[in-house]
PDB file of C-alpha atoms in Angstrom:
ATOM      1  CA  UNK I   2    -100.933  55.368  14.702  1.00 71.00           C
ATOM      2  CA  UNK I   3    -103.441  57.560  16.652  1.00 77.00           C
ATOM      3  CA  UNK I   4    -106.383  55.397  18.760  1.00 81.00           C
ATOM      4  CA  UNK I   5    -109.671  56.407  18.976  1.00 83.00           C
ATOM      5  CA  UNK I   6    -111.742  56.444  21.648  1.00 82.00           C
ATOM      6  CA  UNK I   7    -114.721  54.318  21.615  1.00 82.00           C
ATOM      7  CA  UNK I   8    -117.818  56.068  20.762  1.00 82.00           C
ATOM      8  CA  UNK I   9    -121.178  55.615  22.776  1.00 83.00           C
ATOM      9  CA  UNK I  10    -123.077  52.771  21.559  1.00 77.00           C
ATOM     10  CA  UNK I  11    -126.591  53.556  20.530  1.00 76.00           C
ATOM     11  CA  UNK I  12    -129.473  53.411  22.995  1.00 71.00           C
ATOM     12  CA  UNK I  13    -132.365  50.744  21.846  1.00 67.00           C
ATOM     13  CA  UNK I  14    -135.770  52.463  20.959  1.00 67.00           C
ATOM     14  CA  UNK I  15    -137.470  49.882  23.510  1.00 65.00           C
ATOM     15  CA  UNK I  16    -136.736  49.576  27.162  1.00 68.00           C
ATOM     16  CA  UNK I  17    -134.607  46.490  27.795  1.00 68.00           C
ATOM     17  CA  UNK I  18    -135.589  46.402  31.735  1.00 68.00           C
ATOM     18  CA  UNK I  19    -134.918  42.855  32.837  1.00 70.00           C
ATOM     19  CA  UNK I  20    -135.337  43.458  36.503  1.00 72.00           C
ATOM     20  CA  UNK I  21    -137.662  41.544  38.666  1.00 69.00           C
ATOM     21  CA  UNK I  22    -141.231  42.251  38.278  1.00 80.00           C
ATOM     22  CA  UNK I  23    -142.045  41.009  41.454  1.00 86.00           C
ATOM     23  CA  UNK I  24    -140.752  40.281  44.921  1.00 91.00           C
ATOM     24  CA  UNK I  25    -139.614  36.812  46.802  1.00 94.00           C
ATOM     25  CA  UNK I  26    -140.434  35.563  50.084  1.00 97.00           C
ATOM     26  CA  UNK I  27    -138.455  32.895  51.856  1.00 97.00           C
ATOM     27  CA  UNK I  28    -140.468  30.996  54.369  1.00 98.00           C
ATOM     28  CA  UNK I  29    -137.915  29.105  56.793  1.00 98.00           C
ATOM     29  CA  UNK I  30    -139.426  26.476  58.739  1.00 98.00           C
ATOM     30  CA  UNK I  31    -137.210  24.890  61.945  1.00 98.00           C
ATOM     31  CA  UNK I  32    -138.036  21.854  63.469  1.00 97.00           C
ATOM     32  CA  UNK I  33    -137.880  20.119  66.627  1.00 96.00           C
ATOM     33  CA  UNK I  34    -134.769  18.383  65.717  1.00 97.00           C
ATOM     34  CA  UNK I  35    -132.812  21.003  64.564  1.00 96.00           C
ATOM     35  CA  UNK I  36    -134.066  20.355  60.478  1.00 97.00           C
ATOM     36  CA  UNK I  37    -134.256  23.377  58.565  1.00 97.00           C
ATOM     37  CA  UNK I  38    -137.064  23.908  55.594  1.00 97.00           C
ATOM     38  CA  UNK I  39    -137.119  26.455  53.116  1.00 97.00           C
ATOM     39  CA  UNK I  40    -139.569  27.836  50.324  1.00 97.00           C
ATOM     40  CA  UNK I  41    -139.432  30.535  48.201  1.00 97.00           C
ATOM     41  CA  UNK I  42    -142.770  32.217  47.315  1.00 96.00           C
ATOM     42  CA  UNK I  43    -143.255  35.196  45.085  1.00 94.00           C
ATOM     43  CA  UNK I  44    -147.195  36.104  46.500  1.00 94.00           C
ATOM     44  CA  UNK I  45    -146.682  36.960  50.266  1.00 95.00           C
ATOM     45  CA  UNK I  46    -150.169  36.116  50.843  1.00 97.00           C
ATOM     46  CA  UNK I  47    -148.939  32.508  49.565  1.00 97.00           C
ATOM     47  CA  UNK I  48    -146.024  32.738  51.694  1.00 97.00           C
ATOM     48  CA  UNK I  49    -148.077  33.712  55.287  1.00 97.00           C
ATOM     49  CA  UNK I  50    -150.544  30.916  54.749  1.00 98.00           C
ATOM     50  CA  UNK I  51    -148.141  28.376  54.254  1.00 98.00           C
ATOM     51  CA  UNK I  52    -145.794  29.718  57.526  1.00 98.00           C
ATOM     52  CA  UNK I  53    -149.260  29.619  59.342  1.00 97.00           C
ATOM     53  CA  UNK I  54    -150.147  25.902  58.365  1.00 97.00           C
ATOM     54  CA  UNK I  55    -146.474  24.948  59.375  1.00 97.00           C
ATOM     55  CA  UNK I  56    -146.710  26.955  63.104  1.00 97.00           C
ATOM     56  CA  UNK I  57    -149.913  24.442  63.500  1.00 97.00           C
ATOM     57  CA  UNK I  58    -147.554  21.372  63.615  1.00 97.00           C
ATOM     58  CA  UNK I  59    -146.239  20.515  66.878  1.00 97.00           C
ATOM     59  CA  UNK I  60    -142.930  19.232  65.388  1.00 97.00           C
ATOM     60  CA  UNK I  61    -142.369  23.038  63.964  1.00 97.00           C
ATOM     61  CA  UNK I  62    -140.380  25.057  66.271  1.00 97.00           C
ATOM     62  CA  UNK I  63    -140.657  28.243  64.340  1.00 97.00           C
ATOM     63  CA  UNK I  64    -141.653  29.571  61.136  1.00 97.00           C
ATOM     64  CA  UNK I  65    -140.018  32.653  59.567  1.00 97.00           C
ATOM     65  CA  UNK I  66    -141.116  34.684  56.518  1.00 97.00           C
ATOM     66  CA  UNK I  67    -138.465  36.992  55.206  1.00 97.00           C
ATOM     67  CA  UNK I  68    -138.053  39.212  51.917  1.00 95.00           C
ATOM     68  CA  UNK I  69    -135.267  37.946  49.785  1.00 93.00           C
ATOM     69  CA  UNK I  70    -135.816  40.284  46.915  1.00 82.00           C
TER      70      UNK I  70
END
């Protein structure tokens, strides 16, 4: 009994690209206490307002934006 090898599977007509169509932004926010926050935004205008409105806040130590994506 001879085995084949497998033949190439046929390629689909339409583009099956399931990859992100946009990128994420992880705004960490660290507090007085030693708390850690974290939100995920996927407009990085979105993302540097809210970091901005958190530095404001005298319980926030720092505020971090960083690309996750």
């Amino acid at each position: 009994m001879k085995i084949e090898p497998k033949k190439p599977r046929a390629k689909a007509e339409f583009e099956k690209d399931r990859r992100r169509k946009h990128h994420h932004y992880l705004v960490t926010v660290h507090y007085e206490d030693g708390e850690k926050f974290g939100r995920v935004y996927t407009d990085k205008d979105k993302a540097t307002r809210f970091a901005e409105r958190q530095r404001r806040s005298p319980v926030v130590k720092a505020a971090r934006i960083s690309q996750v994506s």
